Every structure is written in C-alpha cells, then in structure tokens.
Coordinates of C-alpha atoms and ligand atoms in Angstrom, one line a residue:
M1 CA 0.0 0.0 0.0
K2 CA 1.6 3.3 -1.1
I3 CA 0.9 6.3 1.1
K4 CA -0.2 8.5 -1.7
D5 CA -3.0 6.0 -2.5
I6 CA -4.5 6.3 1.0
R7 CA -7.5 8.5 1.8
N8 CA -8.5 8.8 5.4
F9 CA -11.8 10.5 6.0
S10 CA -14.6 10.8 8.6
V11 CA -18.3 11.1 8.0
I12 CA -19.8 13.7 10.3
A13 CA -23.5 14.7 10.6
H14 CA -26.2 15.6 12.9
I15 CA -27.9 12.6 14.6
D16 CA -30.1 10.6 12.2
H17 CA -29.0 12.4 9.0
G18 CA -28.0 9.0 7.6
K19 CA -24.3 8.6 8.4
S20 CA -24.4 4.8 9.1
T21 CA -26.6 4.1 6.0
F22 CA -24.2 6.3 3.9
S23 CA -21.2 4.3 5.3
D24 CA -23.0 1.1 4.4
R25 CA -23.3 2.3 0.7
I26 CA -19.7 3.2 0.5
I27 CA -18.7 -0.2 1.9
E28 CA -21.0 -1.9 -0.5
T29 CA -19.5 0.0 -3.4
C30 CA -15.9 -0.7 -2.5
N31 CA -14.1 -4.0 -2.4
G32 CA -14.2 -4.4 1.3
N33 CA -17.7 -5.5 1.1
F34 CA -16.9 -8.6 -0.8
E35 CA -16.0 -10.2 2.5
A36 CA -18.8 -8.5 4.4
N37 CA -21.4 -9.7 1.8
Q38 CA -21.3 -13.2 3.2
D39 CA -23.1 -12.2 6.3
Y40 CA -24.3 -8.8 5.4
Q41 CA -26.4 -6.8 7.8
S42 CA -27.3 -3.2 7.4
Q43 CA -25.5 -0.6 9.5
I44 CA -22.3 -2.6 9.3
L45 CA -20.4 -0.1 11.4
D46 CA -23.0 0.0 14.2
S47 CA -21.8 -3.2 15.8
M48 CA -23.4 -3.0 19.3
V49 CA -26.9 -4.5 19.5
L50 CA -28.1 -1.3 21.2
E51 CA -26.7 0.8 18.4
R52 CA -28.6 -1.2 15.8
E53 CA -31.8 -1.2 17.8
R54 CA -31.9 2.5 18.6
G55 CA -30.4 3.5 15.2
I56 CA -27.6 5.5 16.9
T57 CA -23.9 5.4 16.6
I58 CA -22.3 5.2 20.1
K59 CA -18.7 4.3 19.3
A60 CA -16.5 5.5 16.5
Q61 CA -15.9 2.7 14.0
N62 CA -13.4 2.3 11.2
V63 CA -13.3 0.3 8.0
T64 CA -10.4 -0.1 5.5
L65 CA -11.6 -0.4 2.0
Q66 CA -10.1 -0.9 -1.4
Y67 CA -11.5 0.9 -4.4
K68 CA -10.7 0.7 -8.1
S69 CA -11.3 4.1 -9.5
K70 CA -12.6 4.9 -13.0
T71 CA -9.0 5.5 -14.1
G72 CA -8.2 1.9 -13.1
K73 CA -6.0 3.0 -10.1
R74 CA -6.5 1.2 -6.8
Y75 CA -7.0 3.3 -3.6
Y76 CA -7.2 2.5 0.0
F77 CA -9.8 4.2 2.1
N78 CA -10.1 4.4 5.9
L79 CA -13.6 5.5 6.7
I80 CA -14.5 6.4 10.2
D81 CA -18.2 6.5 11.3
T82 CA -18.5 8.9 14.2
P83 CA -21.2 9.2 16.9
G84 CA -23.6 12.1 16.2
H85 CA -24.8 12.6 19.8
V86 CA -23.5 15.6 21.8
D87 CA -22.5 13.3 24.7
F88 CA -19.7 11.9 22.5
S89 CA -18.2 15.0 20.9
Y90 CA -14.7 14.3 22.2
E91 CA -14.7 11.0 20.3
V92 CA -15.7 12.9 17.2
S93 CA -12.8 15.4 17.6
R94 CA -10.3 12.5 18.0
S95 CA -11.7 10.7 14.9
L96 CA -11.3 14.0 12.9
S97 CA -7.7 14.3 14.0
A98 CA -7.1 10.9 12.6
C99 CA -8.3 12.0 9.1
E100 CA -7.2 14.2 6.2
G101 CA -10.7 15.2 5.2
V102 CA -14.4 15.0 6.2
L103 CA -17.6 14.2 4.4
L104 CA -20.3 16.5 6.0
L105 CA -23.6 14.7 5.5
V106 CA -26.7 16.9 5.7
D107 CA -30.3 15.5 5.5
S108 CA -31.7 17.5 2.5
S109 CA -35.2 17.4 4.0
Q110 CA -34.0 18.8 7.4
G111 CA -31.1 21.2 6.6
V112 CA -28.3 22.3 8.8
E113 CA -28.8 21.4 12.5
A114 CA -26.9 21.9 15.7
Q115 CA -24.4 19.1 15.4
T116 CA -23.9 19.8 11.7
I117 CA -22.6 23.2 12.8
A118 CA -20.7 22.0 15.8
H119 CA -18.9 19.2 13.9
C120 CA -18.3 21.4 10.9
N121 CA -16.7 24.0 13.1
M122 CA -14.5 21.3 14.6
A123 CA -13.3 20.3 11.1
L124 CA -12.7 23.9 10.2
D125 CA -10.6 24.4 13.3
M126 CA -8.5 21.5 12.3
K127 CA -8.3 23.0 8.7
L128 CA -9.6 19.8 7.2
P129 CA -11.1 19.9 3.7
I130 CA -14.9 19.5 3.9
I131 CA -17.0 17.8 1.2
P132 CA -20.7 18.7 1.9
I133 CA -23.1 16.0 0.9
L134 CA -26.9 16.4 0.7
N135 CA -28.4 13.0 1.7
K136 CA -31.9 11.7 1.3
V137 CA -32.6 13.5 -2.0
D138 CA -35.1 10.7 -2.7
L139 CA -37.5 12.0 -0.1
P140 CA -40.4 14.2 -1.4
L141 CA -39.6 16.7 1.3
S142 CA -36.0 17.1 0.2
D143 CA -35.2 20.7 -0.6
P144 CA -31.5 20.8 -1.9
N145 CA -31.6 24.5 -2.9
R146 CA -32.5 25.7 0.6
V147 CA -29.9 23.5 2.2
I148 CA -27.2 24.5 -0.3
K149 CA -27.8 28.1 0.7
E150 CA -27.4 27.2 4.4
I151 CA -24.1 25.3 3.7
N152 CA -22.7 28.2 1.7
E153 CA -23.2 30.4 4.7
L154 CA -21.8 27.9 7.1
I155 CA -18.5 27.0 5.4
P156 CA -16.1 29.8 4.3
E157 CA -15.4 29.7 0.6
K158 CA -11.8 28.8 1.1
Y159 CA -12.8 25.4 2.6
L160 CA -15.9 24.8 0.6
N161 CA -15.8 22.0 -2.0
K162 CA -18.5 21.1 -4.5
I163 CA -21.8 20.2 -2.8
M164 CA -22.7 16.6 -3.8
L165 CA -26.1 15.1 -3.8
C166 CA -26.9 11.5 -2.8
S167 CA -29.5 9.1 -1.5
S168 CA -28.0 6.5 0.8
K169 CA -31.2 4.5 0.5
T170 CA -31.1 4.1 -3.3
G171 CA -27.3 4.4 -3.8
F172 CA -27.7 7.5 -6.0
G173 CA -24.6 9.7 -6.2
I174 CA -22.3 7.4 -4.2
I175 CA -19.8 6.6 -7.0
N176 CA -19.5 10.3 -7.9
I177 CA -18.8 11.1 -4.2
I178 CA -16.1 8.5 -4.0
E179 CA -14.4 9.7 -7.2
Y180 CA -14.6 13.3 -6.0
L181 CA -13.1 12.6 -2.6
I182 CA -10.1 10.9 -4.2
K183 CA -9.4 14.2 -5.8
K184 CA -10.2 16.5 -2.9
I185 CA -9.0 14.7 0.2
P186 CA -5.2 14.7 0.3
S187 CA -3.2 11.5 1.1
P188 CA -1.4 11.5 4.5
H189 CA 2.0 13.2 4.8
D190 CA 4.8 10.7 4.6
F191 CA 6.5 10.7 8.0
S192 CA 7.5 7.0 7.8
F193 CA 11.1 7.7 9.0
H194 CA 10.1 9.7 12.1
P195 CA 9.8 8.0 15.5
L196 CA 6.4 6.3 16.0
K197 CA 3.4 8.5 16.9
A198 CA 0.1 6.6 16.8
L199 CA -3.1 8.2 17.9
I200 CA -5.6 6.2 19.9
I201 CA -9.0 6.7 18.2
D202 CA -10.9 4.3 20.4
S203 CA -10.3 1.4 22.8
W204 CA -12.5 -1.5 23.9
F205 CA -12.3 -4.7 25.9
D206 CA -12.2 -8.1 24.3
Q207 CA -12.7 -11.1 26.5
Y208 CA -10.0 -13.1 24.7
F209 CA -7.4 -10.4 24.0
G210 CA -7.9 -7.7 26.6
I211 CA -7.8 -4.2 25.4
V212 CA -8.0 -3.6 21.7
S213 CA -7.2 -0.1 20.4
L214 CA -8.1 1.5 17.1
I215 CA -5.0 3.6 16.1
R216 CA -4.0 5.9 13.4
I217 CA -0.3 5.9 12.6
K218 CA 0.6 9.6 12.3
E219 CA 4.3 9.1 12.1
G220 CA 6.7 6.1 11.8
I221 CA 5.8 2.5 11.8
I222 CA 4.6 -0.1 14.3
K223 CA 5.5 -3.8 14.1
I224 CA 4.6 -7.0 16.0
G225 CA 7.1 -7.5 18.8
D226 CA 7.8 -3.7 19.2
Q227 CA 8.1 -2.4 22.7
I228 CA 5.7 0.5 22.8
K229 CA 4.7 3.0 25.5
I230 CA 1.7 5.2 26.1
M231 CA 2.9 8.7 26.3
S232 CA 0.6 10.1 29.0
S233 CA 1.3 7.3 31.5
N234 CA 4.8 6.2 30.3
R235 CA 3.6 2.5 30.7
S236 CA 5.2 0.1 28.2
Y237 CA 3.8 -3.0 26.5
K238 CA 4.8 -5.4 23.8
V239 CA 2.9 -5.4 20.5
E240 CA 1.2 -8.8 20.1
Q241 CA -1.2 -8.4 17.3
L242 CA -1.9 -5.8 14.6
G243 CA -4.5 -5.6 11.9
I244 CA -7.2 -3.8 10.0
F245 CA -10.9 -4.0 9.7
T246 CA -12.3 -4.6 6.2
P247 CA -14.8 -4.8 8.1
K248 CA -13.6 -8.3 9.0
K249 CA -10.5 -8.5 11.3
I250 CA -7.5 -9.0 9.0
I251 CA -4.1 -9.7 10.8
K252 CA -1.0 -7.7 9.7
T253 CA 2.6 -7.8 10.7
K254 CA 3.0 -4.0 10.7
L255 CA 1.0 -0.8 10.3
T256 CA 2.8 2.0 8.5
C257 CA 2.4 5.8 8.4
G258 CA -1.0 6.9 7.3
E259 CA -2.7 3.6 8.1
I260 CA -5.6 3.0 10.5
G261 CA -5.9 -0.3 12.3
W262 CA -6.2 -2.2 15.5
L263 CA -3.6 -3.0 18.1
I264 CA -3.4 -5.7 20.9
C265 CA -0.7 -5.6 23.5
S266 CA -2.0 -7.6 26.5
M267 CA -3.3 -4.5 28.2
K268 CA -5.9 -5.2 30.8
D269 CA -7.2 -1.8 31.8
I270 CA -9.0 0.5 29.4
K271 CA -7.9 3.5 31.4
C272 CA -4.3 2.8 30.1
A273 CA -5.4 3.3 26.5
L274 CA -7.4 6.5 26.6
V275 CA -9.0 8.0 23.5
G276 CA -6.7 10.7 22.1
D277 CA -3.5 9.5 23.8
T278 CA -0.3 8.9 21.8
I279 CA 1.7 5.6 21.4
T280 CA 5.4 5.6 20.7
T281 CA 8.2 3.1 20.8
V282 CA 10.4 2.6 23.9
N283 CA 13.6 2.4 21.8
N284 CA 13.1 5.4 19.6
P285 CA 10.5 7.5 21.4
A286 CA 8.8 10.6 19.9
I287 CA 9.6 13.8 21.9
Q288 CA 6.2 15.3 21.8
S289 CA 2.8 13.6 22.0
L290 CA 0.1 14.4 19.5
P291 CA -2.0 17.5 20.3
G292 CA -5.6 17.5 21.6
F293 CA -5.5 14.8 24.3
K294 CA -7.6 15.3 27.3
R295 CA -8.9 13.1 30.0
I296 CA -12.7 13.2 29.7
I297 CA -14.5 13.7 33.0
P298 CA -18.1 12.8 33.6
K299 CA -20.6 15.6 33.3
V300 CA -23.6 13.9 35.0
Y301 CA -23.7 11.9 38.2
A302 CA -26.4 9.7 39.8
G303 CA -26.8 7.1 42.4
F304 CA -27.5 3.6 41.1
F305 CA -29.1 1.2 43.6
S306 CA -30.3 -2.4 43.0
S307 CA -33.9 -3.0 44.0
K308 CA -32.8 -6.3 45.5
T309 CA -30.1 -6.0 48.2
E310 CA -28.8 -9.5 47.8
N311 CA -27.6 -8.5 44.3
Y312 CA -24.9 -6.2 45.5
T313 CA -21.8 -8.3 44.5
F314 CA -23.3 -9.2 41.2
F315 CA -24.1 -5.6 40.6
R316 CA -20.6 -4.5 41.4
D317 CA -19.2 -7.1 39.0
A318 CA -21.5 -5.9 36.3
L319 CA -20.4 -2.3 36.7
M320 CA -16.8 -3.4 36.7
K321 CA -17.3 -5.4 33.4
L322 CA -19.1 -2.4 31.8
S323 CA -16.3 0.0 32.9
L324 CA -13.8 -2.3 31.2
N325 CA -15.3 -1.3 27.9
D326 CA -16.0 2.3 28.6
S327 CA -13.3 4.5 30.0
S328 CA -15.6 7.5 30.4
F329 CA -17.9 5.6 32.8
F330 CA -17.0 6.1 36.5
Y331 CA -18.4 4.4 39.6
E332 CA -17.7 4.3 43.3
P333 CA -19.6 2.7 46.2
E334 CA -22.3 4.8 47.9
Q335 CA -24.4 4.2 50.9
S336 CA -27.9 5.6 51.4
N337 CA -30.0 5.4 54.6
I338 CA -33.0 4.4 52.6
L339 CA -31.8 2.5 49.5
G340 CA -28.9 0.7 51.2
F341 CA -25.6 0.0 49.3
G342 CA -25.3 1.1 45.8
F343 CA -22.9 3.1 43.5
R344 CA -22.4 6.7 42.6
C345 CA -21.9 6.7 38.8
G346 CA -20.6 9.4 36.4
F347 CA -21.6 9.7 32.7
L348 CA -20.9 11.9 29.7
G349 CA -24.5 12.9 29.5
L350 CA -28.0 11.6 29.9
L351 CA -27.9 9.5 26.7
H352 CA -24.7 7.8 28.1
M353 CA -26.5 7.2 31.4
E354 CA -29.5 5.7 29.6
I355 CA -27.2 3.4 27.6
V356 CA -25.4 2.1 30.7
Q357 CA -28.8 1.6 32.5
E358 CA -30.2 -0.3 29.5
R359 CA -27.1 -2.5 29.2
L360 CA -27.2 -3.3 33.0
K361 CA -30.9 -4.3 32.5
R362 CA -30.4 -6.4 29.3
E363 CA -27.0 -7.9 29.9
Y364 CA -27.2 -8.5 33.6
N365 CA -30.9 -8.5 34.3
L366 CA -30.5 -5.7 36.9
E367 CA -33.6 -3.6 37.9
L368 CA -32.2 -0.4 39.2
I369 CA -33.3 2.6 41.2
I370 CA -31.6 5.7 40.0
T371 CA -31.4 8.9 42.0
T372 CA -31.9 12.4 40.4
P373 CA -28.9 13.2 38.2
T374 CA -26.7 16.0 39.2
V375 CA -23.6 17.8 38.0
M376 CA -20.2 18.4 39.6
Y377 CA -20.3 21.6 41.7
Q378 CA -17.2 23.4 43.1
V379 CA -17.5 24.3 46.8
R380 CA -15.1 26.8 48.2
L381 CA -14.8 26.4 51.9
K382 CA -14.1 29.1 54.5
N383 CA -10.6 27.6 55.0
N384 CA -10.1 28.3 51.2
S385 CA -9.9 24.6 50.2
I386 CA -12.0 23.6 47.2
L387 CA -14.3 20.6 47.2
Y388 CA -15.8 18.9 44.2
L389 CA -19.3 17.9 45.0
D390 CA -21.4 15.4 42.9
N391 CA -23.6 14.1 45.7
P392 CA -25.9 16.0 48.0
S393 CA -25.2 13.6 50.8
K394 CA -21.5 14.7 50.8
L395 CA -22.4 18.4 51.3
P396 CA -20.5 19.9 54.2
E397 CA -22.2 22.0 56.8
M398 CA -23.5 25.3 55.3
N399 CA -21.6 27.4 57.9
K400 CA -18.3 26.0 56.5
I401 CA -19.1 27.0 52.9
K402 CA -17.8 30.3 51.5
E403 CA -19.3 30.0 48.0
F404 CA -20.7 27.6 45.5
R405 CA -19.6 27.5 41.8
E406 CA -21.6 25.6 39.2
P407 CA -20.6 24.3 35.7
I408 CA -21.8 26.4 32.8
A409 CA -22.4 25.1 29.2
K410 CA -22.2 27.0 25.9
C411 CA -25.3 25.9 24.0
M412 CA -25.9 26.1 20.3
I413 CA -29.6 25.9 19.4
V414 CA -30.5 25.7 15.8
I415 CA -34.0 26.3 14.5
P416 CA -35.3 26.3 10.9
N417 CA -37.0 29.8 11.0
E418 CA -38.2 32.5 13.3
K419 CA -41.5 30.8 14.2
Y420 CA -40.3 29.4 17.5
L421 CA -37.7 32.0 18.3
G422 CA -39.7 33.7 21.0
K423 CA -40.7 30.5 22.9
I424 CA -37.1 29.3 22.8
I425 CA -35.7 32.6 24.1
T426 CA -38.3 32.4 27.0
L427 CA -37.3 28.8 27.7
C428 CA -33.6 29.7 27.8
S429 CA -34.1 32.6 30.2
N430 CA -36.3 30.5 32.4
K431 CA -33.4 28.1 32.6
R432 CA -31.1 31.0 33.7
G433 CA -29.5 31.3 30.3
K434 CA -27.6 34.3 29.0
Q435 CA -27.7 35.0 25.3
S436 CA -24.3 35.5 23.7
N437 CA -25.1 35.5 20.0
I438 CA -27.6 34.9 17.2
L439 CA -26.3 33.8 13.8
Y440 CA -28.2 33.2 10.5
Y441 CA -27.4 30.5 7.9
G442 CA -30.0 31.0 5.1
S443 CA -33.3 30.7 7.0
Q444 CA -31.7 28.6 9.8
I445 CA -31.0 30.5 13.0
E446 CA -28.4 29.6 15.5
L447 CA -28.8 30.9 19.1
I448 CA -25.8 30.8 21.3
Y449 CA -26.5 30.8 25.1
E450 CA -24.6 30.2 28.3
I451 CA -26.8 28.0 30.5
P452 CA -25.9 26.3 33.8
M453 CA -25.2 22.6 33.1
I454 CA -27.7 21.4 35.7
E455 CA -30.6 23.1 33.8
I456 CA -29.5 21.3 30.6
M457 CA -29.3 18.0 32.3
I458 CA -32.8 18.3 33.9
D459 CA -35.1 18.1 30.9
F460 CA -33.9 21.0 28.8
F461 CA -33.8 18.9 25.6
N462 CA -37.4 17.7 26.0
C463 CA -38.6 21.2 26.8
L464 CA -36.8 22.5 23.7
K465 CA -38.3 19.8 21.5
S466 CA -41.7 20.5 22.8
V467 CA -41.7 24.4 22.4
S468 CA -40.2 24.1 18.9
K469 CA -42.5 21.1 17.9
G470 CA -39.4 19.0 17.4
Y471 CA -37.6 21.4 15.0
A472 CA -34.9 22.8 17.3
S473 CA -31.6 20.9 17.7
L474 CA -29.1 21.3 20.5
D475 CA -25.3 21.0 21.0
Y476 CA -23.4 22.0 24.1
N477 CA -20.1 21.9 25.7
L478 CA -18.7 22.8 29.2
I479 CA -17.0 26.2 29.2
G480 CA -16.2 26.6 32.9
Y481 CA -17.5 27.4 36.4
K482 CA -19.4 30.4 37.7
K483 CA -20.3 31.6 41.3
S484 CA -23.9 30.7 42.0
D485 CA -26.5 30.8 44.7
I486 CA -26.8 27.1 45.2
I487 CA -28.8 25.4 48.0
C488 CA -29.5 21.8 49.1
L489 CA -33.2 20.9 49.1
D490 CA -34.0 18.1 51.5
I491 CA -37.2 16.0 51.6
L492 CA -38.5 14.9 55.0
I493 CA -41.2 12.3 55.5
N494 CA -42.6 12.3 59.0
S495 CA -39.5 14.3 60.0
K496 CA -37.1 11.7 58.6
K497 CA -34.7 12.9 55.9
I498 CA -34.9 10.8 52.7
D499 CA -31.4 11.3 51.4
P500 CA -31.9 9.9 47.8
L501 CA -34.4 12.6 47.2
S502 CA -32.2 15.5 48.2
L503 CA -31.3 17.9 45.4
I504 CA -28.6 20.5 44.9
I505 CA -30.3 23.3 43.0
H506 CA -30.2 27.1 42.4
R507 CA -32.1 29.1 45.0
S508 CA -34.4 30.6 42.4
N509 CA -35.7 27.1 41.5
S510 CA -36.1 25.9 45.1
L511 CA -39.7 26.9 45.7
Y512 CA -40.9 25.5 42.4
H513 CA -39.0 22.2 42.9
A514 CA -40.1 21.9 46.5
K515 CA -43.8 22.2 45.7
S516 CA -43.6 19.9 42.7
L517 CA -41.6 17.3 44.6
V518 CA -43.9 17.4 47.6
S519 CA -47.1 17.1 45.5
K520 CA -45.6 14.3 43.4
I521 CA -44.5 12.3 46.5
K522 CA -48.0 12.8 47.9
S523 CA -49.6 11.3 44.8
L524 CA -47.3 8.3 45.0
I525 CA -47.5 7.3 48.7
P526 CA -50.7 5.4 49.6
S527 CA -52.6 6.3 52.7
H528 CA -51.4 4.6 55.9
Q529 CA -53.2 4.2 59.2
F530 CA -51.5 7.3 60.5
E531 CA -51.0 10.8 59.1
I532 CA -47.9 11.3 56.8
V533 CA -46.3 14.7 56.6
I534 CA -44.1 15.4 53.6
Q535 CA -41.9 18.4 53.9
A536 CA -39.3 20.1 51.7
A537 CA -36.6 22.0 53.6
I538 CA -33.6 24.1 53.0
G539 CA -31.5 23.5 56.1
K540 CA -34.0 23.9 59.0
K541 CA -36.4 26.0 57.1
I542 CA -39.5 24.2 55.7
I543 CA -40.5 25.7 52.4
A544 CA -43.3 23.3 51.3
R545 CA -45.5 20.9 53.1
S546 CA -48.3 18.5 52.4
T547 CA -50.1 15.9 54.5
I548 CA -51.5 12.5 53.5
K549 CA -54.5 11.9 55.6
Q550 CA -54.7 8.8 57.7
F551 CA -56.7 5.8 56.5
R552 CA -59.6 5.8 59.0
K553 CA -61.2 2.6 60.2
N554 CA -64.8 3.0 61.2
V555 CA -64.5 1.5 64.7
I556 CA -68.1 2.3 65.7
A557 CA -69.6 0.7 62.6
K558 CA -70.7 -2.3 64.7
C559 CA -72.4 -0.2 67.3
Y560 CA -75.8 0.4 65.8
G561 CA -77.9 2.3 68.4
G562 CA -76.6 1.7 71.9
D563 CA -75.1 3.9 74.5
V564 CA -73.1 7.0 73.4
S565 CA -70.4 6.3 76.0
R566 CA -69.6 3.0 74.4
K567 CA -68.9 4.8 71.1
K568 CA -66.8 7.4 72.8
K569 CA -64.8 4.7 74.5
L570 CA -64.1 3.0 71.2
L571 CA -63.0 6.3 69.5
E572 CA -60.8 7.1 72.5
K573 CA -59.1 3.7 72.2
Q574 CA -58.6 4.3 68.4
R575 CA -57.0 7.7 69.0
Y576 CA -54.6 6.3 71.6
G577 CA -53.7 3.4 69.2
K578 CA -53.0 5.9 66.4
K579 CA -50.8 8.1 68.6
K580 CA -48.7 5.1 69.5
M581 CA -48.6 4.0 65.8
K582 CA -47.4 7.4 64.6
K583 CA -44.4 7.0 66.9
I584 CA -43.5 3.6 65.8
G585 CA -45.1 3.5 62.4
N586 CA -42.7 3.3 59.5
V587 CA -43.9 4.8 56.2
S588 CA -43.5 2.3 53.5
L589 CA -42.3 4.2 50.4
P590 CA -43.1 2.8 47.0
I591 CA -40.0 2.4 44.8
E592 CA -41.7 4.6 42.1
I593 CA -41.0 7.6 44.3
F594 CA -37.3 7.3 43.5
R595 CA -37.9 6.6 39.8
S596 CA -40.6 9.1 38.9
I597 CA -39.2 12.0 40.7
F598 CA -36.3 11.9 38.3
F599 CA -37.3 14.9 36.2
I600 CA -39.7 17.6 37.2
D601 CA -40.9 19.7 34.3
K602 CA -40.0 23.3 34.9
K603 CA -42.4 26.1 33.8
Ligands
GTP1 P1 -26.6 8.2 14.3 O1 -25.8 7.0 14.2 O2 -27.6 8.1 15.4 O3 -25.9 9.5 14.3 O4 -27.6 8.2 13.0 P2 -27.1 8.1 11.5 O5 -26.7 9.5 11.1 O6 -26.1 7.1 11.4 O7 -28.4 7.8 10.7 P3 -28.8 6.4 10.1 O8 -27.9 5.9 9.1 O9 -29.1 5.5 11.3 O10 -30.2 6.8 9.4 C1 -31.3 7.4 10.0 C2 -32.6 7.0 9.3 O11 -32.6 7.7 8.0 C3 -32.7 5.5 9.0 O12 -34.1 5.2 9.2 C4 -32.3 5.4 7.6 O13 -33.0 4.3 6.9 C5 -32.8 6.7 7.0 N1 -32.0 7.1 5.8 C6 -30.7 7.2 5.7 N2 -30.3 7.6 4.5 C7 -31.5 7.8 3.7 C8 -31.8 8.2 2.4 O14 -30.9 8.5 1.6 N3 -33.1 8.2 2.1 C9 -34.1 7.9 2.9 N4 -35.3 8.0 2.4 N5 -33.8 7.5 4.2 C10 -32.6 7.4 4.6

C-alpha cells in the first residue's frame, strides 16, 4: 500500500441524518464489502446491539476499503463513522484528527442542524477539507436548494468544495462522491522515517485479547514485537497483534504511516489506552505527544441502587465489566440510609447514562433505582480549600461554605426559522441562560446561550423539542464554572430525611421544585393508618409541606344504636392506638418515588 493511495476520512453529521446508512453504501460500493457480503447486515459499522436497535452510533468505528477508480487505479480508504450525539463530541474530535478530510452529511429534508454546525466548526478548526453531501434526496420533502444556501453560509469559501447530492437509500450519487473525494482529500503526509506516533481513536475490551485499540499511525511504523509506551502514563507494552478491519478483522505484521488499524498488546485496563493518547516506541520515542489529548471527565452523576439488596456483589461485578469497555464511565460505592448499598456513577450525559442503565438491564438483568442526576459543583470552603461535589449527601455544613460554583455550558440551538424563536428565548431565560449571539445561515437561525449545566441535564432537551414542535436541535459543551447561589433541598417524610431525594439546585428554583416534589410524592404514597407529613426543607427552614390523611377505620360501625359512652370509648381507644402507631409507624415508600421524581418539568 503506497501512502499516496491512502485516503483517510470521517463522516460527520447531525444525529439521524444517515451517516451509518451512507457508510454502508460506501462499503458496498468498495471491495471491502466482498467479504462483508457473506453475512451482510445493514448498518455494518453500528456493531453494538443497542446501536442497531436504537439506530444511533455510540462508538467511533473504522473500516479499511479498497477501491478501483474509473482510471483503473487502486486506492485504500479508511472510513470512520463517528457518533452524532452531543455526549460523544470528544470522540468525534479525535476521529477527525485521525483524518485528512471529512464528508459532511446533511439531510436535505431537514437542513443544517446543531451538530452539523458543531462538527463542521470542529473540522474547520483542524483545517480539514470538507465535502458537503446532501443526503436523502429521494425524499419528497427534500429541498436541496435551501440546504445548499445554508451550507454556503456555514462554510467559508476557502474550505468549501463542490456540494454533492446522494441518496444513501437508493445508492444514487455514491460513486460520484467516491471519485470526488479521491481528488479533494489529500493523502497522508509521509513521515515514515520519524519515530512512531500513533493516535488512539478508540479502545474497547475483548474477553480473549484484553484491550483492543483502534489507532492511526501519524508518524513512523509499528510492528509486531515492538516495545511501545503510552505517552501520558509512560507505561510500556509489547505489541502482540496488529491488523485492519475490512470490516472483518485482518491480521497484519505492521502498520505504516497513514494507516488506521487495531492493536493488541496484552493490556488489561481500558484506562491505560485512553482515546486521544499517543503511542510511541520505547527504543526510539517521539519527543512530543500528538495535540488535543484530554482526560474526559463525567458531566452527570447519579446514584445507582439495585432493587434487591442480595444482588450487591453481582451488581458490582456488572459495573466493573461495563467499565472495562467504557473509559468515560465512572463508579464508586455509595451508601444511602433508605436505599442501602449502591454506587455513585458518572456519565458523559443523559444518553450515556441511559445506555449504561439499559445495558445493565439487558445484559445483567438488573432492575435499578436511579437517583436524580446532578452535575459536579465546586464548593469553596471558608478555609479556602476547594471541594468537588457530585452528591448532596456529601455536602459539608453550610456554615463552613464560602461559595458555590456551578458548571456552565455553551449551548448552540439551531431552528429552521423565526417561528419558534420567542418561545425558545423564553425557555432559555427560564433556565437562567444568558444569550451571547444569534447567527443566521440562510433561513436557519443559531442561538448561542450560556446556560448552567444542571438546567440542561434536567429536561432541557425535552422542553426545547416541545416548544419548537421538534424542530430545534441542540449542541453544548462545558466552558467553565461560575459563582452561583446554590442550595440543598431536602425532603422529609414524617420528619425523617430521605437522602436519595435531596437535590442540589439554584435558590431561584427551590420553591418550584419543593412544591412539585412534595405534591408528586404525595400522589405516590398510599394512605397509611396514620398521618404522613411530607416536607421540603432548606437547612432547617421548611418551604413546602403536604399531608397524606390517615386511612380511618370506622370502629363504631358495629355499634348500631346503643349507648353513646360506648362509642366514645371506642373512638378514644382508636385515638390512643394511632398516637402510638405514629411514633413507631414506618412509612412504606413505593419504589416509584425514586424513579418518577427523576425529572420535574419546569415552567
Ligand atoms: P446516528 O448514528 O444516530 O448518528 O444516526 P445516523 O446519522 O447514522 O443515521 P442512520 O444511518 O441510522 O439513518 C437514520 C434514518 O434515515 C434511518 O431510518 C435510515 O434508513 C434513513 N435514511 C438514511 N439515508 C437515507 C436516504 O438517503 N433516504 C431515505 N429515504 N432515508 C434514509
């Protein structure tokens, strides 16, 4: 394989614009599919069952293809299918840095959306050539002229190539796109004689081989038997197996500059091969690692508890196995006075959390109780130390706290026209957002807001979809921390604090949340034989209260007629009994309380 015949490219798009279907068509058209044809399934690159079922790409995937062009020349393509969801934007950025060009796929019936802009800007920052492709032109609602206008305003002329049309469903336009990308996407630079620099695009756990990494050789060469080291940790390993995906696993003895393939080196822990890290050789190491590596930290935290306490060890093993495959998933033991032993888990976002929950349910048959998701707050104490807080139960006493700081996200909201603009602006200001810009791409409008991360995590996306009738799309990224008036809202049931229901929220939201929580809990707890008082409190101050009336047994039903003193005696006995019961009575809380309080719609 000559380096000038290699083309490495990524397909980027907003979620559901047809990336995986488009990749399938490219694979079908190229030689690589000859092998894949034997057991062909659609969405070849979405290999996880969950990915196929939900129609979403969760992990970046690569395939090496051979293509004989119209001129008769043979080319080698490395195609990377990237996740479209905002939770996985770091993976997208690393996939892009493994390429020399990108295919920007836009659904011609939808137009430019939030992730189209975010991913396109990422590619522009890396100065990669972009080939815009209008997909789904077979649909009656497809409007290529409108979308071409939007793309012209999105991409500066300098980086803009010819806008191609295609239908991934029918295969229309695919060959033209392939021929065009050969001309427009450059081959990798030849740095074969430099010391090895290989970029880790993705890593996963294989039960037979341990950690498998997808790598792009940026400089140098890697061979079986080489002693390599991971540059961020300085740990060294021996290369045991190398190869490429076509999409079948093909074993090779070496990977040279410009190639993308897999690497096995008897590594056991996925945290040793983090996405974006650089691999070099021990004997002839590179001086500098590749740019752009960062350790991704979870954005959302929640408590996971098993509904059956005897499952604890099994639950812990399940989490351990999941984390083997997912370096961005974090967990540590947590204890609650109500739910018992469980784990505090950290995720990249709510979709990531949903995926983990779903996998625990399917693969390990675990029914879980999940506490309200929260974000990581910074707490500056009076002794000037800084505490990172992801769990209300770890909150220090208020008199020790100097100030709270909360994470702020930059949000890009894209809407097709001005129709829903007013409602979206109202929603953003209700969520304590500050507008920083409005941009126009043809008729598409991009609103840029700074919104506290917790507001985005708690149902922002659903509210946005509902006020815009599903037309708005959202992308966000963490930009820093800001001082904020944060409080801890506790829920008390018959004066007993129910720790899994505590929330860390902004003071301006406290009354609303307190009232909604109290009324929701009231609707979920059945009547008992004694009165149940539900209270929401900030510290010692009660800000909302509700009572569930006792279930009253008619003790005098059997006394028809008869002496009034007999009835009085029975009622007195009942009153005494209830008093006693209230003291010893334990409210039985239905599990739904912890599940359905998850999200409270705000305004
Ligand atoms: P994520 O992996 O979640 O980012 O989605 P994706 O961008 O990979 O989209 P996917 O390929 O899963 O396609 C989304 C839906 O669009 C599927 O139902 C496809 O069948 C459909 N689709 C894709 N391309 C075309 C096309 O050219 N025409 C028509 N009519 N439908 C298409």
